[in-house]
């Protein structure tokens, strides 16, 4: 098993990132069998596809590294690095750009959402972003890619690119059979909490780019801030139903119950059998307390780790050296399959 996934180092790590992805990264790392390998990275090259402030990007990369370690990513078990220190990502992206099709990229919902009506004004990087994402996983022959629901389409594109490349360019082995250059990666999307919604709008996903801080809970928020955000979360006037079917059409209520379920380890039905019939006046404080209790150890570690910039730099440098080694056979095979002459 080769597990590979990334996160953009823009803004803070929030509950959606944690429940949709990072918590599963940690589980996969901790359950890893002998011979398997996990690679997790800060997608700093992706972050330049939108307008950004260079000094903020540098500090956000280190902060996000601290946040991942605080969540349980162990640099002694997993390869933890940032893309910018592993030039093979950008190199492979270019090599795959000959295979990816404009039409495929034009259909990406993230591109359509972020570009809106102003497509002509967007960076080329925002458009070709999914090709870099494909390179990120194909470079390491990833078998499993743990992500939230919103990244599923990008992963399907990575599979399409890998498949077309293998079809068009796979060399023959000694028996005359095609020897594929790339493994087709499987997205691993958690059955629950794959899409955590904004606390202000149950139809929008919780996101780092939402201008309202009240829309998301950051893992580093203090207890008062968490309680305030939960209490102000948008809801409806009805009490909670006793069964899951009663949450249909109540996106905000469903989101809060899903968050409670994810942290308590109870099923949605279990949560509703406890809180069914009660109003949000009772449920919100219970949810707030559960969050404060669950996040306290993470935010405490985060506050400690973020101080030591040198240690964080060293983690990334070590991870990047290992990633460069792991990536180079596939990159070489790709150059060769394409007929590119290299010394
Ligand atoms: P990013 O940085 O937006 O998010 C990191 C991870 O968090 C998940 N996530 C969510 N899950 C549930 N509910 C939400 N509201 C929510 N918001 C975010 C995302 O699905 C993701 O798993 N393009 C990627 C980064 C990337 C990547 C890759 C991922 C670059 N290369 C290769 C996997 C493999 C991104 O911007 O994620």
XYZ file of C-alpha atoms and ligand atoms in Angstrom:
380
model
C 0.000 0.000 0.000
C 1.319 3.427 -0.898
C -0.733 6.218 0.706
C -0.252 9.746 -0.646
C -2.162 12.958 0.080
C -1.687 16.714 0.377
C -3.132 19.887 1.819
C -2.714 23.489 0.739
C -0.886 25.580 3.308
C -3.259 28.523 3.057
C -5.182 29.636 6.128
C -5.717 27.442 9.157
C -6.433 23.757 9.437
C -10.183 23.508 10.049
C -12.671 20.882 11.114
C -13.486 19.939 7.505
C -9.831 19.232 6.716
C -9.460 17.285 9.915
C -12.559 15.071 9.658
C -12.510 14.737 5.869
C -8.812 13.986 5.495
C -6.199 14.412 8.225
C -7.823 12.108 10.761
C -7.723 9.359 8.136
C -4.117 10.143 7.269
C -3.233 9.520 10.894
C -5.261 6.299 11.028
C -3.697 4.974 7.851
C -0.229 5.870 9.111
C -0.839 4.128 12.436
C -2.339 1.013 10.855
C 0.304 0.757 8.151
C 1.667 -2.694 7.478
C 5.284 -3.621 6.920
C 6.366 -2.637 3.407
C 3.691 0.068 3.091
C 4.542 3.734 3.008
C 2.645 6.971 3.688
C 3.616 10.294 2.114
C 1.907 13.528 3.176
C 2.780 16.929 1.801
C 2.044 20.637 1.916
C 0.768 21.588 -1.524
C 2.624 24.900 -1.621
C 2.992 24.781 -5.404
C -0.797 24.584 -5.665
C -1.129 27.615 -3.393
C 0.422 29.945 -6.000
C -2.468 29.305 -8.406
C -4.391 32.058 -6.571
C -3.146 35.539 -5.646
C -0.968 35.161 -2.552
C 1.480 36.936 -0.282
C 4.937 35.250 -0.409
C 5.865 35.919 3.227
C 2.507 34.565 4.375
C 2.962 31.430 2.285
C 6.297 30.682 3.914
C 4.955 31.015 7.432
C 1.702 29.197 6.582
C 3.745 26.250 5.255
C 5.566 25.911 8.571
C 2.368 26.435 10.589
C 0.543 23.763 8.619
C 3.465 21.397 9.188
C 3.124 22.027 12.936
C -0.636 21.463 12.691
C -0.217 18.116 10.920
C 2.305 16.891 13.481
C -0.019 18.096 16.271
C -2.820 16.004 14.722
C -0.656 12.894 14.881
C 1.349 12.757 11.650
C 4.651 11.331 12.812
C 7.616 12.335 10.637
C 9.416 9.182 11.800
C 6.665 6.992 10.332
C 5.419 9.053 7.367
C 7.300 11.067 4.777
C 6.224 14.659 5.497
C 7.413 17.365 3.099
C 6.459 20.355 0.959
C 6.216 20.131 -2.831
C 8.577 23.047 -3.485
C 11.518 21.007 -2.182
C 10.761 18.101 -4.501
C 11.142 19.415 -8.075
C 9.942 16.087 -9.526
C 6.322 17.156 -8.872
C 6.548 20.120 -11.229
C 8.621 18.144 -13.738
C 6.120 15.303 -13.881
C 3.300 17.809 -14.203
C 4.847 19.077 -17.423
C 5.341 15.568 -18.763
C 1.680 14.751 -18.017
C 0.502 17.991 -19.622
C 1.004 16.299 -22.987
C -1.575 13.680 -21.984
C -4.186 15.722 -20.051
C -6.905 17.203 -22.253
C -8.268 20.780 -22.148
C -11.826 19.406 -22.120
C -11.120 17.278 -19.046
C -9.738 20.255 -17.144
C -12.552 22.542 -18.299
C -15.069 20.182 -16.673
C -13.516 20.379 -13.194
C -16.059 21.868 -10.789
C -13.351 23.471 -8.650
C -12.071 25.356 -11.708
C -15.605 26.446 -12.604
C -16.341 27.552 -9.022
C -13.086 29.423 -8.499
C -12.952 31.032 -11.945
C -16.623 32.027 -11.958
C -17.434 34.295 -14.899
C -13.873 35.592 -15.163
C -12.090 32.631 -16.781
C -9.883 34.793 -18.975
C -8.515 36.572 -15.924
C -7.406 33.436 -14.079
C -3.871 32.120 -13.855
C -2.882 29.245 -16.118
C -1.936 27.441 -12.890
C -5.524 27.507 -11.621
C -6.615 25.747 -14.824
C -3.824 23.171 -14.892
C -3.922 22.653 -11.106
C -5.404 19.110 -11.394
C -2.493 17.998 -13.600
C -0.095 18.915 -10.787
C -2.373 17.052 -8.398
C -2.202 13.986 -10.676
C 1.602 14.281 -10.732
C 1.631 14.454 -6.905
C 0.165 10.990 -6.563
C 1.364 9.261 -9.752
C 4.989 10.181 -8.967
C 4.907 7.807 -5.988
C 2.745 5.044 -7.522
C 0.070 5.871 -4.919
C -2.479 3.120 -4.372
C -4.691 5.001 -1.864
C -5.374 8.729 -1.629
C -7.299 9.760 1.504
C -9.284 12.932 0.722
C -12.596 14.643 1.431
C -15.473 14.375 -1.024
C -14.551 17.645 -2.791
C -11.338 16.122 -4.189
C -12.981 13.059 -5.731
C -13.241 14.573 -9.189
C -9.557 15.552 -9.187
C -8.634 11.980 -8.302
C -10.778 10.609 -11.095
C -8.916 12.902 -13.448
C -5.589 11.584 -12.128
C -6.788 8.069 -12.976
C -7.830 9.174 -16.485
C -4.433 10.764 -17.078
C -2.616 7.647 -15.797
C -4.757 5.369 -17.937
C -4.290 7.383 -21.111
C -0.546 7.682 -20.527
C -0.251 3.927 -19.948
C -2.311 3.237 -23.096
C -0.365 5.642 -25.259
C 3.188 5.142 -23.987
C 3.592 2.005 -21.838
C 6.727 0.168 -22.951
C 6.693 -3.621 -23.507
C 8.218 -5.992 -20.981
C 10.347 -9.020 -21.932
C 7.185 -11.071 -22.726
C 5.893 -8.393 -25.052
C 3.204 -7.304 -22.555
C 2.480 -3.640 -21.782
C 4.391 -2.537 -18.662
C 2.302 0.336 -17.248
C 4.285 3.357 -16.075
C 1.656 4.484 -13.533
C -0.500 2.797 -10.888
C -4.153 3.902 -10.927
C -4.761 5.535 -7.515
C -7.941 4.845 -5.514
C -9.506 7.783 -3.689
C -10.216 6.898 -0.068
C -13.181 8.988 1.072
C -14.498 8.437 4.603
C -18.065 7.054 4.720
C -18.988 9.786 7.204
C -17.907 13.426 7.555
C -16.530 13.491 4.001
C -18.099 16.891 3.480
C -18.344 19.186 6.487
C -20.433 22.265 5.749
C -20.020 25.926 6.693
C -21.498 26.871 10.080
C -23.149 29.867 8.407
C -24.593 28.116 5.345
C -25.493 24.442 5.192
C -25.231 24.426 1.397
C -21.562 25.561 1.234
C -18.610 23.431 2.326
C -16.486 24.564 5.259
C -13.535 26.219 3.580
C -10.346 28.145 4.282
C -11.326 30.677 1.645
C -14.685 31.652 3.213
C -14.275 35.308 4.282
C -16.278 34.675 7.479
C -14.238 33.262 10.377
C -17.570 32.273 11.950
C -18.141 29.775 9.130
C -15.420 27.382 10.322
C -13.823 26.026 13.464
C -10.045 26.033 13.277
C -8.134 23.377 15.121
C -6.157 26.059 16.917
C -9.221 28.019 18.127
C -9.373 28.465 21.890
C -12.255 27.142 23.997
C -14.177 30.446 24.090
C -13.943 30.891 20.334
C -15.154 27.338 19.698
C -18.129 27.785 22.045
C -18.996 31.136 20.454
C -18.858 29.749 16.914
C -20.989 26.727 17.805
C -23.575 28.841 19.634
C -23.823 31.263 16.692
C -23.987 28.451 14.098
C -27.009 28.772 11.829
C -29.819 26.331 12.629
C -33.600 26.098 12.260
C -36.269 26.536 14.950
C -37.322 22.827 15.077
C -36.093 20.455 17.798
C -33.800 17.612 16.700
C -35.647 14.578 15.278
C -35.358 11.147 16.880
C -34.405 9.448 13.605
C -31.949 10.203 10.818
C -34.720 10.500 8.182
C -35.996 13.567 10.055
C -32.794 15.463 9.155
C -33.644 15.469 5.468
C -33.893 19.010 4.118
C -32.280 20.350 7.329
C -28.693 20.809 6.108
C -27.467 22.864 9.079
C -28.899 20.478 11.679
C -27.502 17.480 9.797
C -24.041 19.076 9.682
C -23.930 19.696 13.435
C -25.157 16.182 14.195
C -22.558 14.742 11.783
C -19.794 16.672 13.567
C -21.020 15.424 16.943
C -21.141 11.881 15.599
C -17.606 12.096 14.175
C -16.078 13.219 17.472
C -18.143 11.070 19.834
C -17.754 7.906 17.763
C -21.546 7.414 17.971
C -23.592 6.842 14.813
C -25.963 9.621 13.666
C -28.874 7.475 14.928
C -27.106 7.071 18.272
C -26.716 10.854 18.592
C -30.377 11.373 17.719
C -31.562 8.793 20.196
C -29.770 10.847 22.842
C -30.800 14.334 21.673
C -34.022 13.703 19.687
C -36.818 16.018 20.831
C -34.374 18.541 22.316
C -33.772 21.980 20.843
C -30.444 23.503 19.803
C -30.329 25.336 23.135
C -29.428 21.964 24.671
C -27.531 20.398 21.753
C -25.151 23.267 20.954
C -23.497 23.460 24.394
C -23.052 19.664 24.340
C -21.446 19.878 20.890
C -19.268 22.832 21.939
C -17.999 20.949 25.006
C -17.263 17.840 22.973
C -15.275 19.892 20.455
C -13.329 21.780 23.107
C -12.453 18.536 24.853
C -11.467 16.740 21.632
C -9.432 19.582 20.168
C -7.622 20.708 23.337
C -4.710 18.230 23.076
C -4.225 19.079 19.382
C -4.241 22.835 19.866
C -1.909 22.589 22.842
C 0.661 20.588 20.844
C 0.217 22.933 17.896
C 0.988 26.006 19.994
C 4.192 24.361 21.245
C 5.380 23.041 17.895
C 4.767 26.209 15.905
C 7.357 28.096 17.989
C 10.245 25.925 16.836
C 10.759 27.015 13.247
C 14.112 25.269 12.991
C 12.670 21.914 13.975
C 9.866 22.355 11.420
C 12.349 23.278 8.676
C 14.362 20.170 9.551
C 11.285 17.900 9.350
C 10.469 19.228 5.880
C 14.056 18.978 4.641
C 14.347 15.365 5.778
C 10.975 14.417 4.304
C 11.810 16.095 0.998
C 15.112 14.206 0.677
C 13.240 10.903 1.080
C 10.465 11.979 -1.308
C 13.037 12.872 -3.986
C 14.479 9.371 -3.715
C 11.079 7.693 -3.837
C 9.931 9.766 -6.812
C 12.901 9.435 -9.072
C 12.341 5.917 -10.583
C 8.861 6.875 -11.845
C 10.050 10.205 -13.192
C 12.886 8.479 -15.071
C 10.479 5.881 -16.463
C 8.186 8.685 -17.660
C 10.980 10.520 -19.527
C 11.993 7.241 -21.096
C 8.470 6.224 -22.116
C 8.065 9.594 -23.860
C 11.298 9.149 -25.823
C 13.020 12.105 -24.201
C 16.821 11.835 -24.366
C 18.609 12.559 -21.087
C 22.426 12.256 -20.884
P -7.394 21.329 0.579
O -6.150 21.958 1.054
O -8.520 22.219 0.151
O -7.984 20.339 1.666
C -7.198 19.335 2.295
C -8.060 18.101 2.552
O -9.203 18.446 3.339
C -10.401 18.004 2.694
N -11.463 18.983 2.968
C -12.673 18.664 3.458
N -13.216 17.483 3.832
C -14.478 17.507 4.340
N -15.218 18.647 4.474
C -14.712 19.852 4.106
N -15.425 20.966 4.267
C -13.387 19.901 3.575
N -12.586 20.911 3.128
C -11.417 20.329 2.759
C -10.049 17.971 1.215
O -10.907 17.096 0.511
C -8.607 17.490 1.240
O -8.552 16.081 1.310
N -6.102 20.053 -4.104
C -6.040 19.639 -2.691
C -4.630 19.431 -2.181
C -3.846 18.456 -2.996
C -3.985 17.037 -2.981
C -2.986 16.568 -3.907
C -4.814 16.146 -2.305
C -2.852 18.773 -3.852
N -2.330 17.647 -4.412
C -2.838 15.211 -4.150
C -4.654 14.787 -2.557
C -3.666 14.325 -3.478
C -6.664 20.731 -1.836
O -6.686 21.884 -2.209
O -7.071 20.308 -0.596
